[in-house]
Coordinates of N, CA and C in Angstrom, one line a residue:
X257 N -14.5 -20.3 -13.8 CA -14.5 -19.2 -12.9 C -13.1 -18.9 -12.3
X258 N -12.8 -18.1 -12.7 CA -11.4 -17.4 -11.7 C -11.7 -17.2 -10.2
X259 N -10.1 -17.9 -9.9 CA -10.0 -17.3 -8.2 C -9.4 -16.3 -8.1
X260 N -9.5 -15.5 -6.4 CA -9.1 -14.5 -6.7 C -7.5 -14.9 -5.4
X261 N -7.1 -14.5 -5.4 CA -5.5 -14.7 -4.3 C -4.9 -13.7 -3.3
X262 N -5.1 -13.6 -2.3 CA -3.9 -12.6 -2.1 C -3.0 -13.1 -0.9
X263 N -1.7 -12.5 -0.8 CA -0.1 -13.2 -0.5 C 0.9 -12.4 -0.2
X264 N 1.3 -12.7 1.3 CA 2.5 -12.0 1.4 C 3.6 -12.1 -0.2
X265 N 4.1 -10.9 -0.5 CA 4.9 -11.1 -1.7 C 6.4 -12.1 -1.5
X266 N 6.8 -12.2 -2.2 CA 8.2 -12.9 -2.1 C 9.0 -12.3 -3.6
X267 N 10.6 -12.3 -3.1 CA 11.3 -11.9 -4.2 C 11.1 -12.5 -6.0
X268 N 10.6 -13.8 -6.0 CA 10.2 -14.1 -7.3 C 8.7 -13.5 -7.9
X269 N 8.1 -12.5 -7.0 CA 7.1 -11.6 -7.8 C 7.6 -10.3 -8.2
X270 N 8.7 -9.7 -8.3 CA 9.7 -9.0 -8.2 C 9.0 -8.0 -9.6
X271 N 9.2 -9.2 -10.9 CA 8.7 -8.4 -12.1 C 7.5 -8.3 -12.0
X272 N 6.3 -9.2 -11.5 CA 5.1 -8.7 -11.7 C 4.5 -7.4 -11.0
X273 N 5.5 -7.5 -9.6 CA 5.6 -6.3 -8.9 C 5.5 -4.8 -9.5
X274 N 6.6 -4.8 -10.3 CA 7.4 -3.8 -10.8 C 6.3 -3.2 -11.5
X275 N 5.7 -4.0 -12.6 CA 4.4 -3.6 -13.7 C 3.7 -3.2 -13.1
X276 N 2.7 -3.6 -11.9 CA 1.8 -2.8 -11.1 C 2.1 -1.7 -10.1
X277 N 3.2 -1.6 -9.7 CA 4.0 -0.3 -9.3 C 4.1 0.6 -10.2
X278 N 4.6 0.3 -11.1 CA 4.4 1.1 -12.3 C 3.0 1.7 -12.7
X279 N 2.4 1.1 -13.0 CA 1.3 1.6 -13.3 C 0.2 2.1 -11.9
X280 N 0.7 2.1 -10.6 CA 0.2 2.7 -10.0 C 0.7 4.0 -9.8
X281 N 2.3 4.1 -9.9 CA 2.8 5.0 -10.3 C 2.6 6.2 -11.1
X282 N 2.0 5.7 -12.3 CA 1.0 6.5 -12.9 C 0.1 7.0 -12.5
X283 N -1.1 5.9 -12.1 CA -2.5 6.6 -11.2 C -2.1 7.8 -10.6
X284 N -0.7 7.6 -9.9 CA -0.8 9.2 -9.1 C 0.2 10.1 -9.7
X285 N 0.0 10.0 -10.9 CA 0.8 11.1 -12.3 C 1.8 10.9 -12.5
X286 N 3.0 9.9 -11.8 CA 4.4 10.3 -12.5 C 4.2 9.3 -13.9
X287 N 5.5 9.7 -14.2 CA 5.9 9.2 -15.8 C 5.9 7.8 -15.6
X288 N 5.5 6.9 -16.4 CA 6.2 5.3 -16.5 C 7.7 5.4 -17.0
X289 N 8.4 4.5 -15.5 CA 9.8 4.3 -15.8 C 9.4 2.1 -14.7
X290 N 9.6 1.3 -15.3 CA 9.5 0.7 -14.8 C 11.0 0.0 -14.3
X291 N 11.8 0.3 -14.9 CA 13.2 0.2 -14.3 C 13.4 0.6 -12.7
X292 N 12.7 1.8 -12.9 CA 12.9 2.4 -11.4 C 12.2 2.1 -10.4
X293 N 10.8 1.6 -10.8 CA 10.0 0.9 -10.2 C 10.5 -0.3 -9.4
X294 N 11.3 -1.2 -10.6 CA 12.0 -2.2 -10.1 C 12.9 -1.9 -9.2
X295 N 13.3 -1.4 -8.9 CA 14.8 -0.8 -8.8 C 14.5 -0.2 -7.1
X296 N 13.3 0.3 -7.0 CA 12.8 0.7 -5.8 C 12.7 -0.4 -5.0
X297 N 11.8 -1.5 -5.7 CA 11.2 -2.3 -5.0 C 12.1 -3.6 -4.1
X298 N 13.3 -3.6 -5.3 CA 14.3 -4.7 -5.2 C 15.1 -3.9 -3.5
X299 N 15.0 -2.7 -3.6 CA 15.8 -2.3 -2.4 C 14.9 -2.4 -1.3
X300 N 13.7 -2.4 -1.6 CA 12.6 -2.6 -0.3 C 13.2 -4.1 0.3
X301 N 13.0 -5.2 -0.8 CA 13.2 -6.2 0.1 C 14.5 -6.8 0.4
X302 N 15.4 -6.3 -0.5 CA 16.9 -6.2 0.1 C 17.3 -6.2 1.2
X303 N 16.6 -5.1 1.8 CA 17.1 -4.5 2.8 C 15.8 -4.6 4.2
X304 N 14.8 -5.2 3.7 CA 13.5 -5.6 4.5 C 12.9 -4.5 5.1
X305 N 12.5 -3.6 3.9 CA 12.5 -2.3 4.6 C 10.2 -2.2 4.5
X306 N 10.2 -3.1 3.4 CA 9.1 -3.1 3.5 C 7.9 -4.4 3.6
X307 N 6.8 -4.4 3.6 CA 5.7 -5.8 2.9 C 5.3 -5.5 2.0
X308 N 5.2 -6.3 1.4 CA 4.6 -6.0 0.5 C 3.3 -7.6 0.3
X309 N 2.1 -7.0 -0.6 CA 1.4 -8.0 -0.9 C 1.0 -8.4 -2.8
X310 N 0.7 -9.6 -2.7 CA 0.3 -9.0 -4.3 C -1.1 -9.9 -4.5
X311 N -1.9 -9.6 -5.2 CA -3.2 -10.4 -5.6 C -3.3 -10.6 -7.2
X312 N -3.8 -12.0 -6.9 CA -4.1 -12.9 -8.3 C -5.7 -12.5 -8.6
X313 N -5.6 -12.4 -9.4 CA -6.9 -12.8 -10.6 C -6.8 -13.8 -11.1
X314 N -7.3 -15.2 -11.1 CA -6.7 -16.3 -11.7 C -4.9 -16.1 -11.6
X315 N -4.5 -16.7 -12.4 CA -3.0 -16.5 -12.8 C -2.2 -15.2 -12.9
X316 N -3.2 -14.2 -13.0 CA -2.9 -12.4 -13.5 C -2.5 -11.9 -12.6
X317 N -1.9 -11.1 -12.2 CA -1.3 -10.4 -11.1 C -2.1 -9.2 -11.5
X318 N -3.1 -8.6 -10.4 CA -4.1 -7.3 -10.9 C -3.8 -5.8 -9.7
X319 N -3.6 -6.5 -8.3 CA -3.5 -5.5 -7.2 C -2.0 -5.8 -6.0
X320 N -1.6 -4.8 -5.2 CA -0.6 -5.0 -4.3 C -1.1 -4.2 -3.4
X321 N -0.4 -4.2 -2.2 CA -0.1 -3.0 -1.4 C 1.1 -3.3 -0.7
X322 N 1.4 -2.6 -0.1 CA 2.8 -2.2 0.4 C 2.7 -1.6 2.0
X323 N 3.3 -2.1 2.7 CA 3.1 -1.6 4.4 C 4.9 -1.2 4.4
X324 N 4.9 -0.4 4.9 CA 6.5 0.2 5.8 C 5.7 0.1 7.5
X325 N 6.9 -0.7 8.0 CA 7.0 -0.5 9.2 C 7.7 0.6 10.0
X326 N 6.8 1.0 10.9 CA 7.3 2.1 12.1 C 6.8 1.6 13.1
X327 N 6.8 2.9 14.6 CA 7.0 1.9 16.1 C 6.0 3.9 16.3
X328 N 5.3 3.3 17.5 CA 4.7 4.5 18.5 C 4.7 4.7 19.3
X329 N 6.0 5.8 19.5 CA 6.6 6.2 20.7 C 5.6 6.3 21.8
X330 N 4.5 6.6 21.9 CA 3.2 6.6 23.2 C 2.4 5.5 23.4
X331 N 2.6 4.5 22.3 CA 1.6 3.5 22.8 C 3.2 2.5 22.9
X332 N 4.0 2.7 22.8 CA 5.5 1.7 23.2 C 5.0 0.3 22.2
X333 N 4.9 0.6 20.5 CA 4.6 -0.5 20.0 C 4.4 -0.2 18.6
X334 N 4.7 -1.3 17.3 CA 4.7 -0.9 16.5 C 3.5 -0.5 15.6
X335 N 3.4 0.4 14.5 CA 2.7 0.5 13.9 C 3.2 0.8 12.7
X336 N 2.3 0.4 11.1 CA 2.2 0.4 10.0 C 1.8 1.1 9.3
X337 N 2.3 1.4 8.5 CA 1.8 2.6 7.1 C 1.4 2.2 5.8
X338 N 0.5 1.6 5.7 CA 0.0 1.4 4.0 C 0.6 2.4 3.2
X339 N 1.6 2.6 2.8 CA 1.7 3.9 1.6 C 1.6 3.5 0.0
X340 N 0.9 1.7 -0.2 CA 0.8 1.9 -1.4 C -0.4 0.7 -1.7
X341 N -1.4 1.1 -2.2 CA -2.5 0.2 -2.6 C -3.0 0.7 -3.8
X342 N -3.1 -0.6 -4.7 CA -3.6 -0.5 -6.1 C -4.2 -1.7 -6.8
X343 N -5.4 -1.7 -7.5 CA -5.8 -2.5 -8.1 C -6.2 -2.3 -9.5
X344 N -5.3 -2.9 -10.6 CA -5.8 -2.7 -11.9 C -7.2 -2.7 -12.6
X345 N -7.5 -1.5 -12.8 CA -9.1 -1.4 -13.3 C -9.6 -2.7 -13.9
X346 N -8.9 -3.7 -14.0 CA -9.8 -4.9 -15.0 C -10.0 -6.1 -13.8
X347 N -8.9 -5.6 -11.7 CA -10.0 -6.2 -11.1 C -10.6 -5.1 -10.2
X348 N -11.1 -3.5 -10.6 CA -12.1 -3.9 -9.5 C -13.1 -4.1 -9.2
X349 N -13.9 -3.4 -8.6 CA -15.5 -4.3 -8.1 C -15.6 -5.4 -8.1
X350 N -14.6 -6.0 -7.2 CA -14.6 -7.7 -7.6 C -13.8 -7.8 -5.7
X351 N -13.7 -7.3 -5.0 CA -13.8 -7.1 -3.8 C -12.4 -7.2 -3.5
X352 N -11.4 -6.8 -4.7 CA -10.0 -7.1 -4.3 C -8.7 -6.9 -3.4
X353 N -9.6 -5.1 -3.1 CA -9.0 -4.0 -2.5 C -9.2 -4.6 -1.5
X354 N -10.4 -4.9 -0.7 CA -10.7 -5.5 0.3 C -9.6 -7.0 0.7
X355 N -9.2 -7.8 0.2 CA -8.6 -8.6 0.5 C -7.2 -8.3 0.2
X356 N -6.9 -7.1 0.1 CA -5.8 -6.9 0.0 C -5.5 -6.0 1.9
X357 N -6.7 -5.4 2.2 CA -6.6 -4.9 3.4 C -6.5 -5.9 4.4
X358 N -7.7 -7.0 4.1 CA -7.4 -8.4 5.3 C -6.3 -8.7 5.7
X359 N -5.2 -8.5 4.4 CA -3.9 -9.0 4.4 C -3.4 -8.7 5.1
X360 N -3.1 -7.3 4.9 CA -2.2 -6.7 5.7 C -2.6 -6.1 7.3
X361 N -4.0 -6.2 7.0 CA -4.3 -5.9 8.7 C -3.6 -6.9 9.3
X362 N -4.4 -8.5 8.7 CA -4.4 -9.8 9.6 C -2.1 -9.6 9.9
X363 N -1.7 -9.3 8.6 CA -0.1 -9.4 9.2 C 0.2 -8.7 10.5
X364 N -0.4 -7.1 10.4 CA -0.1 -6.3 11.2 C -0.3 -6.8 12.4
X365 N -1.5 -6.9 12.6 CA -2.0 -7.5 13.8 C -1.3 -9.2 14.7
X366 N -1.4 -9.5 13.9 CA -0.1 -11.2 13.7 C 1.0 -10.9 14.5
X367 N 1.9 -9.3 14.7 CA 2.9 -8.6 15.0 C 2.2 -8.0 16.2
X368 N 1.4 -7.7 16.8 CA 1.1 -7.1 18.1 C 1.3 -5.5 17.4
X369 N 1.0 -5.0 16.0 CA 0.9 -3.7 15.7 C -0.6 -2.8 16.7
X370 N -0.3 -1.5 17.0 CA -1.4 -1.2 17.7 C -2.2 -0.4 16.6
X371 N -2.1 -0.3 15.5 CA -2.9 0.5 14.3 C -1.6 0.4 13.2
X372 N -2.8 0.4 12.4 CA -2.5 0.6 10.8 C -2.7 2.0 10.0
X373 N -2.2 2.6 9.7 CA -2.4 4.1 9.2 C -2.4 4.1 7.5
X374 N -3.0 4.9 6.8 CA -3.1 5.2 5.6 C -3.3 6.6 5.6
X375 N -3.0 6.9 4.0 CA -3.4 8.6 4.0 C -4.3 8.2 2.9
X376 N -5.5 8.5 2.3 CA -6.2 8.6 0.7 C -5.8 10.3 0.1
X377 N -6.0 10.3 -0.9 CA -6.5 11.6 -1.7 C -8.0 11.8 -0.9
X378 N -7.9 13.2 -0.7 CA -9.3 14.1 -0.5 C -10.5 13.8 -2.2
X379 N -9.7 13.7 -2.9 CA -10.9 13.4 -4.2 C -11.0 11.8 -4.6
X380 N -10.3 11.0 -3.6 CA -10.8 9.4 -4.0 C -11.9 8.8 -2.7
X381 N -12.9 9.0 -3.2 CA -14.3 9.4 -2.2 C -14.3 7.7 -2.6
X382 N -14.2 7.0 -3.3 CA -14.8 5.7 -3.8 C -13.4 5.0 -2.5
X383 N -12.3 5.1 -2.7 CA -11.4 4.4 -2.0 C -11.7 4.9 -0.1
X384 N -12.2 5.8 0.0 CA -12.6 6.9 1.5 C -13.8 5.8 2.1
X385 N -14.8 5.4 1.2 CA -15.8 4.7 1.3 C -15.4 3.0 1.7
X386 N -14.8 2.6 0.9 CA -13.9 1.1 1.3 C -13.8 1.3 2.4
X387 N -12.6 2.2 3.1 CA -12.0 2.2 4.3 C -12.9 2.2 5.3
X388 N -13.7 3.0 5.0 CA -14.9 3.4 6.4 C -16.0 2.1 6.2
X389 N -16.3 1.3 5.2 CA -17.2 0.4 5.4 C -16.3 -1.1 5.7
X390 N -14.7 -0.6 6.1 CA -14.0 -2.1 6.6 C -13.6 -1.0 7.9
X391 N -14.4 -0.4 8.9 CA -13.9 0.3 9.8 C -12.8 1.1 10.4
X392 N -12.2 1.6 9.2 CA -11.2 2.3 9.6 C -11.7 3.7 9.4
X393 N -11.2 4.8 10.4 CA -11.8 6.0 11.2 C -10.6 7.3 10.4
X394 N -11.4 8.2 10.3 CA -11.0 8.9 10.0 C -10.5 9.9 10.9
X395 N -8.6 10.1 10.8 CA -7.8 10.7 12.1 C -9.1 12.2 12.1
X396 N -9.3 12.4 13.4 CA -9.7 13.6 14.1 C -8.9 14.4 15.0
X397 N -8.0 14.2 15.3 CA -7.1 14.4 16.5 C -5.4 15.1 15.9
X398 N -5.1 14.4 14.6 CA -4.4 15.3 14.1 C -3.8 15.6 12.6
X399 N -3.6 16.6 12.6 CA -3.4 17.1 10.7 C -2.0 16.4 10.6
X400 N -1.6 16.2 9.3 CA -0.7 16.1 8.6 C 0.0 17.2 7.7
X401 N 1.5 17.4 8.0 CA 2.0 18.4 7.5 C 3.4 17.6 6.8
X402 N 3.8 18.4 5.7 CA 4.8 18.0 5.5 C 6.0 19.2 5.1
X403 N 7.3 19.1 5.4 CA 8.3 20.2 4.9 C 9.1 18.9 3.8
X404 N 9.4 20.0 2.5 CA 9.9 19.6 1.4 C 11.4 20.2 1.5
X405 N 12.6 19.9 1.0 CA 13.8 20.7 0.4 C 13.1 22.1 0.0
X406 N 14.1 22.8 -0.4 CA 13.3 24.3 -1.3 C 13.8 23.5 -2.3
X407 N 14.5 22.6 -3.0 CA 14.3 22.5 -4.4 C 13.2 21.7 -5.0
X408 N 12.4 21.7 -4.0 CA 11.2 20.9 -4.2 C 9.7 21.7 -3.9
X409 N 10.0 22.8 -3.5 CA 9.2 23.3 -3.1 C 8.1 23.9 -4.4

């Protein structure tokens, strides 16, 4: 029987990283470039800009996520952004996503963070469902907007 793992990341997950970045990457349509993947990630922890987590399947590296740190100007304290959670279709239903959130809550919290924030897709109703049956609430109080360059527009 396989265990299942999950771990603050460290620089020697670097390439397994990169593969499942990558291919999360994909999930949300860009091209596979895993150079750049790497290349992203290496500057996350270069520069300690992010956390990152990663989870085992046995020996297999299957899921990560990723927290950026920020601070809340009203509550005078920091808080965190999940901006990247992924688990390779061959672990899920195996409760992986879930121990990938314990992670990073239990870190956040470890830090005196006053909330953890995520955004989902409006059409990932299965990942909408996770969050709300590990108690996390859906903002009511305020929208999200974004302004792009016009070459992006």
């Amino acid at each position: 029987m396989n265990s299942t793992s999950v771990r603050q990341a460290v620089l020697a997950d670097l390439d397994e990283l990169s593969t499942l970045f990558d291919q999360y990457r994909q999930f949300q349509g860009q091209a596979s470039d895993v150079a750049a993947a790497r290349s992203f990630l290496r500057e996350r922890f270069d520069h300690g800009e992010s956390v990152l987590f990663i989870c085992h399947d046995g020996t297999t590296a299957v899921g990560f996520a990723q927290l950026y740190p920020s601070f809340s100007s009203v509550s005078l304290s920091r808080v965190f952004v999940v901006n990247d959670l992924f688990v390779q279709e061959s672990g899920r239903r195996k409760g992986l996503a879930s121990k990938l959130l314990s992670a990073l809550e239990s870190y956040a919290w470890s830090l005196g963070s006053a909330r953890v924030t995520l955004n989902v897709a409006r059409g990932n109703t299965s990942a909408q469902r996770l969050y709300e049956e590990r108690g996390w609430k859906q903002d009511d109080q305020f929208f999200m907007y974004h302004r792009f360059p016009e070459s992006l527009s």
